[in-house]
XYZ file of C-alpha atoms in Angstrom:
384
model
C 152.940 117.355 156.953
C 151.992 117.748 160.631
C 155.589 118.774 161.501
C 155.428 121.304 158.676
C 152.276 122.844 160.165
C 153.883 122.880 163.596
C 156.898 124.701 162.154
C 154.595 127.264 160.538
C 152.777 127.871 163.792
C 156.081 128.064 165.694
C 157.244 130.727 163.262
C 154.319 132.907 164.199
C 152.076 132.012 161.260
C 148.854 130.678 162.682
C 146.184 128.895 160.658
C 142.913 127.539 162.031
C 142.502 123.767 161.790
C 139.727 123.922 159.196
C 141.799 126.171 156.934
C 144.901 124.044 157.383
C 142.846 120.925 156.528
C 141.457 122.643 153.439
C 144.976 123.602 152.328
C 146.191 120.037 152.829
C 143.233 118.545 150.939
C 143.739 121.000 148.067
C 147.413 120.119 147.940
C 146.886 116.352 147.874
C 144.136 116.726 145.246
C 146.530 118.724 143.053
C 149.260 116.150 143.504
C 146.814 113.313 142.760
C 145.555 114.944 139.555
C 149.101 115.660 138.414
C 150.199 112.093 139.141
C 147.131 110.752 137.294
C 147.916 112.828 134.228
C 151.536 111.668 134.136
C 150.539 108.042 134.730
C 147.983 107.950 131.913
C 150.307 109.628 129.457
C 152.791 106.858 130.095
C 150.094 104.171 129.905
C 148.685 105.571 126.660
C 152.101 105.450 125.020
C 152.722 101.988 126.393
C 149.509 100.459 124.971
C 149.722 102.121 121.541
C 151.286 98.970 120.115
C 149.078 96.594 122.122
C 145.827 94.939 121.036
C 142.346 96.445 121.217
C 141.641 95.146 124.726
C 144.478 97.054 126.395
C 143.829 100.253 124.443
C 140.125 100.149 125.328
C 140.903 99.283 128.940
C 143.185 102.299 129.424
C 140.697 104.604 127.683
C 137.638 103.410 129.631
C 139.336 103.323 133.046
C 140.807 106.816 132.880
C 138.056 108.523 134.913
C 137.649 105.654 137.368
C 141.384 105.537 138.118
C 141.377 109.302 138.572
C 138.686 108.977 141.245
C 140.570 106.102 142.892
C 143.812 108.116 143.012
C 141.957 111.115 144.435
C 140.383 108.877 147.083
C 143.827 107.565 148.057
C 145.257 111.095 148.133
C 142.381 112.399 150.277
C 142.806 109.471 152.658
C 146.466 110.430 153.097
C 145.438 114.050 153.550
C 142.907 113.073 156.224
C 145.673 111.229 158.073
C 148.117 114.175 158.196
C 145.585 117.006 158.492
C 144.809 118.579 161.899
C 141.445 116.850 162.186
C 140.204 115.166 165.313
C 140.678 111.430 165.550
C 136.963 110.813 165.007
C 136.825 113.126 161.981
C 139.932 111.592 160.431
C 138.637 108.045 160.972
C 135.228 108.924 159.510
C 136.718 110.496 156.384
C 139.127 107.608 155.834
C 136.344 105.063 156.388
C 134.128 106.779 153.812
C 137.024 106.997 151.329
C 137.838 103.312 151.856
C 134.254 102.296 150.992
C 134.383 104.616 147.994
C 137.689 103.044 146.902
C 136.217 99.503 147.172
C 133.283 100.543 144.983
C 135.690 101.997 142.416
C 137.723 98.793 142.347
C 134.531 96.795 141.714
C 133.630 99.264 138.979
C 137.065 98.785 137.366
C 136.736 94.995 137.542
C 133.300 95.106 135.920
C 134.531 97.454 133.189
C 137.549 95.273 132.432
C 135.296 92.214 132.250
C 132.875 93.954 129.877
C 135.687 95.134 127.565
C 137.262 91.687 127.414
C 133.967 89.952 126.631
C 133.042 92.536 123.989
C 136.383 92.168 122.228
C 136.203 88.385 122.523
C 132.711 88.166 120.990
C 133.639 90.327 117.999
C 135.171 87.320 116.293
C 131.839 85.464 116.278
C 128.951 86.403 113.980
C 125.437 85.264 114.858
C 124.125 86.270 111.426
C 126.425 83.807 109.629
C 124.929 80.904 107.683
C 126.473 78.283 109.988
C 126.530 80.041 113.363
C 126.763 77.015 115.663
C 130.208 77.951 117.024
C 129.175 81.593 117.429
C 126.017 80.665 119.350
C 128.038 78.380 121.608
C 130.558 81.052 122.598
C 127.998 83.862 122.855
C 125.818 81.789 125.182
C 128.710 80.786 127.434
C 130.047 84.321 127.558
C 126.762 86.014 128.374
C 125.803 83.549 131.090
C 129.249 83.751 132.691
C 129.116 87.554 132.403
C 126.003 87.677 134.551
C 127.473 85.250 137.062
C 130.677 87.317 137.298
C 128.642 90.512 137.705
C 126.800 88.926 140.611
C 130.064 87.775 142.193
C 131.625 91.231 141.846
C 128.621 92.852 143.505
C 128.565 90.299 146.334
C 132.307 90.627 146.982
C 132.137 94.430 146.900
C 129.227 94.534 149.358
C 130.991 92.032 151.621
C 134.200 94.067 151.554
C 132.298 97.252 152.397
C 130.516 95.571 155.285
C 133.786 94.197 156.663
C 135.123 97.726 157.050
C 132.765 98.181 159.991
C 134.147 97.006 163.294
C 130.868 95.450 164.416
C 130.642 93.240 161.339
C 134.330 92.333 161.457
C 134.192 91.525 165.175
C 131.022 89.451 165.149
C 131.239 88.041 161.653
C 132.649 84.650 162.618
C 130.272 84.187 165.545
C 127.328 85.297 163.391
C 128.150 82.685 160.742
C 128.760 80.042 163.412
C 125.433 80.733 165.112
C 123.402 81.149 161.932
C 121.565 77.867 162.542
C 117.859 78.301 161.977
C 118.328 81.709 160.340
C 120.566 80.119 157.735
C 117.935 77.478 156.991
C 115.199 80.108 156.657
C 117.333 82.260 154.355
C 118.296 79.198 152.327
C 114.646 78.240 151.853
C 113.724 81.806 150.943
C 116.528 82.050 148.391
C 116.005 78.571 146.976
C 114.484 79.744 143.644
C 117.271 82.319 143.185
C 120.056 79.862 144.013
C 118.356 77.188 141.907
C 118.345 79.418 138.836
C 121.891 80.642 139.566
C 123.295 77.110 139.553
C 121.091 76.231 136.584
C 122.673 79.153 134.705
C 126.163 77.856 135.477
C 125.119 74.380 134.346
C 123.620 75.762 131.136
C 126.838 77.647 130.396
C 128.881 74.466 130.798
C 126.634 71.827 129.200
C 124.787 74.177 126.787
C 121.522 72.359 126.074
C 120.390 75.730 124.693
C 122.274 78.626 123.137
C 121.509 82.111 121.917
C 119.526 81.962 118.637
C 118.695 78.260 119.057
C 115.378 77.151 117.555
C 113.313 75.437 120.282
C 109.955 73.744 120.560
C 108.815 74.356 124.145
C 105.320 73.982 125.626
C 103.951 73.461 122.120
C 105.431 76.789 120.943
C 108.209 77.272 118.376
C 110.641 80.112 118.834
C 114.258 81.246 119.032
C 116.305 81.944 122.145
C 116.528 85.716 122.226
C 118.099 86.292 125.647
C 119.513 84.263 128.538
C 119.656 86.137 131.830
C 120.843 84.981 135.239
C 117.317 83.823 136.172
C 115.213 83.305 133.019
C 115.265 82.665 129.270
C 113.391 84.747 126.685
C 112.072 82.967 123.581
C 110.934 85.018 120.619
C 108.074 83.035 119.108
C 107.341 82.861 115.401
C 104.568 85.482 115.695
C 106.828 87.903 117.679
C 105.379 86.995 121.064
C 107.796 86.380 123.944
C 107.767 83.235 126.079
C 109.558 83.683 129.431
C 110.813 80.556 131.188
C 113.040 80.121 134.267
C 116.516 78.716 133.728
C 115.712 75.660 135.813
C 112.977 74.698 133.315
C 115.588 73.641 130.748
C 117.336 71.429 133.306
C 114.220 69.699 134.648
C 111.876 69.427 131.625
C 112.179 67.899 128.147
C 112.103 70.174 125.114
C 113.092 70.061 121.450
C 116.219 71.844 120.231
C 116.206 72.027 116.445
C 119.711 73.533 116.211
C 121.638 71.576 118.872
C 124.423 70.279 116.610
C 123.656 72.077 113.349
C 121.003 74.359 111.968
C 120.115 72.067 109.023
C 116.766 70.272 109.262
C 114.730 67.751 107.277
C 111.197 68.899 106.525
C 108.273 66.500 106.136
C 105.304 66.869 103.768
C 102.447 64.354 104.051
C 100.016 63.998 101.141
C 97.098 61.586 100.699
C 96.287 60.454 97.145
C 94.158 57.891 95.411
C 95.660 54.471 94.705
C 95.618 55.185 90.990
C 98.348 57.863 91.149
C 101.755 56.790 89.727
C 104.225 57.135 92.628
C 107.245 57.330 90.308
C 105.782 60.387 88.617
C 105.184 62.044 92.003
C 108.761 61.211 93.048
C 110.159 62.756 89.884
C 108.075 65.887 90.318
C 109.227 66.345 93.918
C 112.867 66.030 92.854
C 112.229 68.589 90.109
C 110.641 71.027 92.606
C 113.520 70.614 95.055
C 116.223 71.136 92.435
C 114.512 74.272 91.160
C 114.174 75.783 94.648
C 116.829 78.072 96.145
C 115.814 76.865 99.613
C 116.950 73.257 99.137
C 120.462 72.496 100.453
C 121.049 69.634 97.957
C 121.289 67.007 100.716
C 118.005 65.141 101.258
C 115.005 64.596 98.976
C 112.885 61.453 99.309
C 109.399 60.220 98.421
C 107.958 57.059 99.958
C 104.533 55.432 100.475
C 104.342 55.123 104.248
C 100.795 53.845 104.835
C 97.591 52.551 103.236
C 94.207 53.852 104.335
C 90.715 52.675 103.370
C 90.344 55.125 100.513
C 93.794 56.710 100.031
C 97.485 55.980 100.396
C 99.829 58.089 102.511
C 102.865 59.517 100.709
C 105.676 61.105 102.728
C 107.976 63.690 101.145
C 111.295 64.599 102.821
C 113.330 67.673 101.870
C 116.190 69.352 103.739
C 117.294 72.971 104.149
C 120.056 74.853 105.949
C 117.915 76.155 108.838
C 114.462 75.887 110.334
C 113.057 78.981 108.615
C 114.144 77.815 105.177
C 112.896 74.296 105.937
C 109.413 75.600 106.763
C 109.305 77.711 103.585
C 110.551 74.790 101.492
C 107.825 72.516 102.875
C 105.189 75.085 101.935
C 106.663 75.448 98.444
C 106.640 71.672 97.880
C 103.009 71.411 99.026
C 101.836 74.221 96.758
C 103.629 73.067 93.609
C 102.921 69.373 94.133
C 99.178 69.789 94.595
C 99.048 72.132 91.598
C 100.809 69.485 89.495
C 98.410 66.726 90.604
C 95.322 68.858 89.978
C 96.495 69.614 86.440
C 97.944 66.252 85.388
C 96.189 63.671 87.571
C 92.922 65.130 88.889
C 91.464 61.647 89.272
C 94.239 60.863 91.801
C 92.853 63.320 94.338
C 91.070 61.645 97.273
C 87.509 60.618 96.358
C 84.733 58.469 97.779
C 83.651 55.320 95.861
C 80.137 53.862 95.971
C 79.174 50.616 94.126
C 75.471 49.747 93.762
C 74.705 46.035 94.059
C 72.461 44.287 91.424
C 69.847 42.872 93.857
C 68.374 46.193 95.035
C 68.189 47.371 91.414
C 66.331 44.195 90.359
C 63.861 44.599 93.207
C 63.169 48.179 92.180
C 62.497 47.109 88.601
C 60.084 44.425 89.722
C 58.267 46.871 91.971
C 57.949 49.317 89.106
C 56.570 46.618 86.780
C 54.011 45.496 89.410
C 52.849 49.063 89.905
C 52.450 49.490 86.150
C 50.376 46.276 85.922
C 48.078 47.445 88.686
C 47.485 50.738 86.894
C 46.606 48.942 83.658
C 44.096 46.640 85.389
C 42.472 49.639 87.074
C 42.084 51.466 83.724
C 40.559 48.350 82.059
C 38.043 47.893 84.901
C 36.916 51.536 84.675
C 36.366 51.282 80.929
C 34.244 48.127 81.160
C 31.898 49.549 83.738
C 31.707 52.958 82.192
C 33.296 54.657 85.080
């Protein structure tokens, strides 16, 4: 291109450097746009018979690849244009940083498309969503980790394009010393949660939509970010906890292996109640309920108290919400049955009066009556 400009100037056609540079940049932009159009026509035809990932990838990356091809074309134009060495180096340096950012953008887009297509085969709203929650949790945690890695690598690559960073990078890392310790201490919570997120993705003590009992609060895992977990509590409040909490502290996971749970109903009745009748009624309530999963129903006397006996009722359901509703239904119908059929079996206080105090009261009453009679007789005799 430079020889072509020299030939033009030698032929008597003179162009100023700025105009020649503009002509070159316009030419390489035109060539880049034309090449991009041809390339994507070929790619579109090529992926027509491919799966959804490749079709979406070509469609979503069209504009980004166009910018990347224009950046490469402009970098070539800056090399052959009649710019000064400083101007050419500055333009190419800027375009190189721009190209690195575009590559990071393409990597992030490809990652997002793949994860979206992958998660389409899992449904969180299914009845048994254990497998779906497992894959969704792993994918979302790893997505955030990959996003962080892409950003870090892109920033590092941009910084390494500067001579000062490239020249002193090794010596700076070698002499980090105290600065490295200070930075490590300052970033300890961030790094702690980052590694906790990776550990959660691998071991999965919690998953998306898991039912947890944490800090005395019941809720479902609504979101897992790179630093914290969001629990949606039963009353729609949100409990925010750091990722490291679930590695360092005990908590209850009600849906770790399956979503089915056994619900417990405790009732206290008088000793006179027939337990077999209560057991039959509980089985009748469970069989009539649409919440029962037909797996567990049990009635047992688990303790004796001074005035009542403790009866434990166990019923199972397919998930925690249905288990809670089933427990409430059993309580309501069972107490209604006992009030109607066996009201004397409800808890009551007994009091037995001994015979001695009653005999003493009778004697006291008789003595008082005798004294009254003697007083009346005395008044009559003396005319009082």
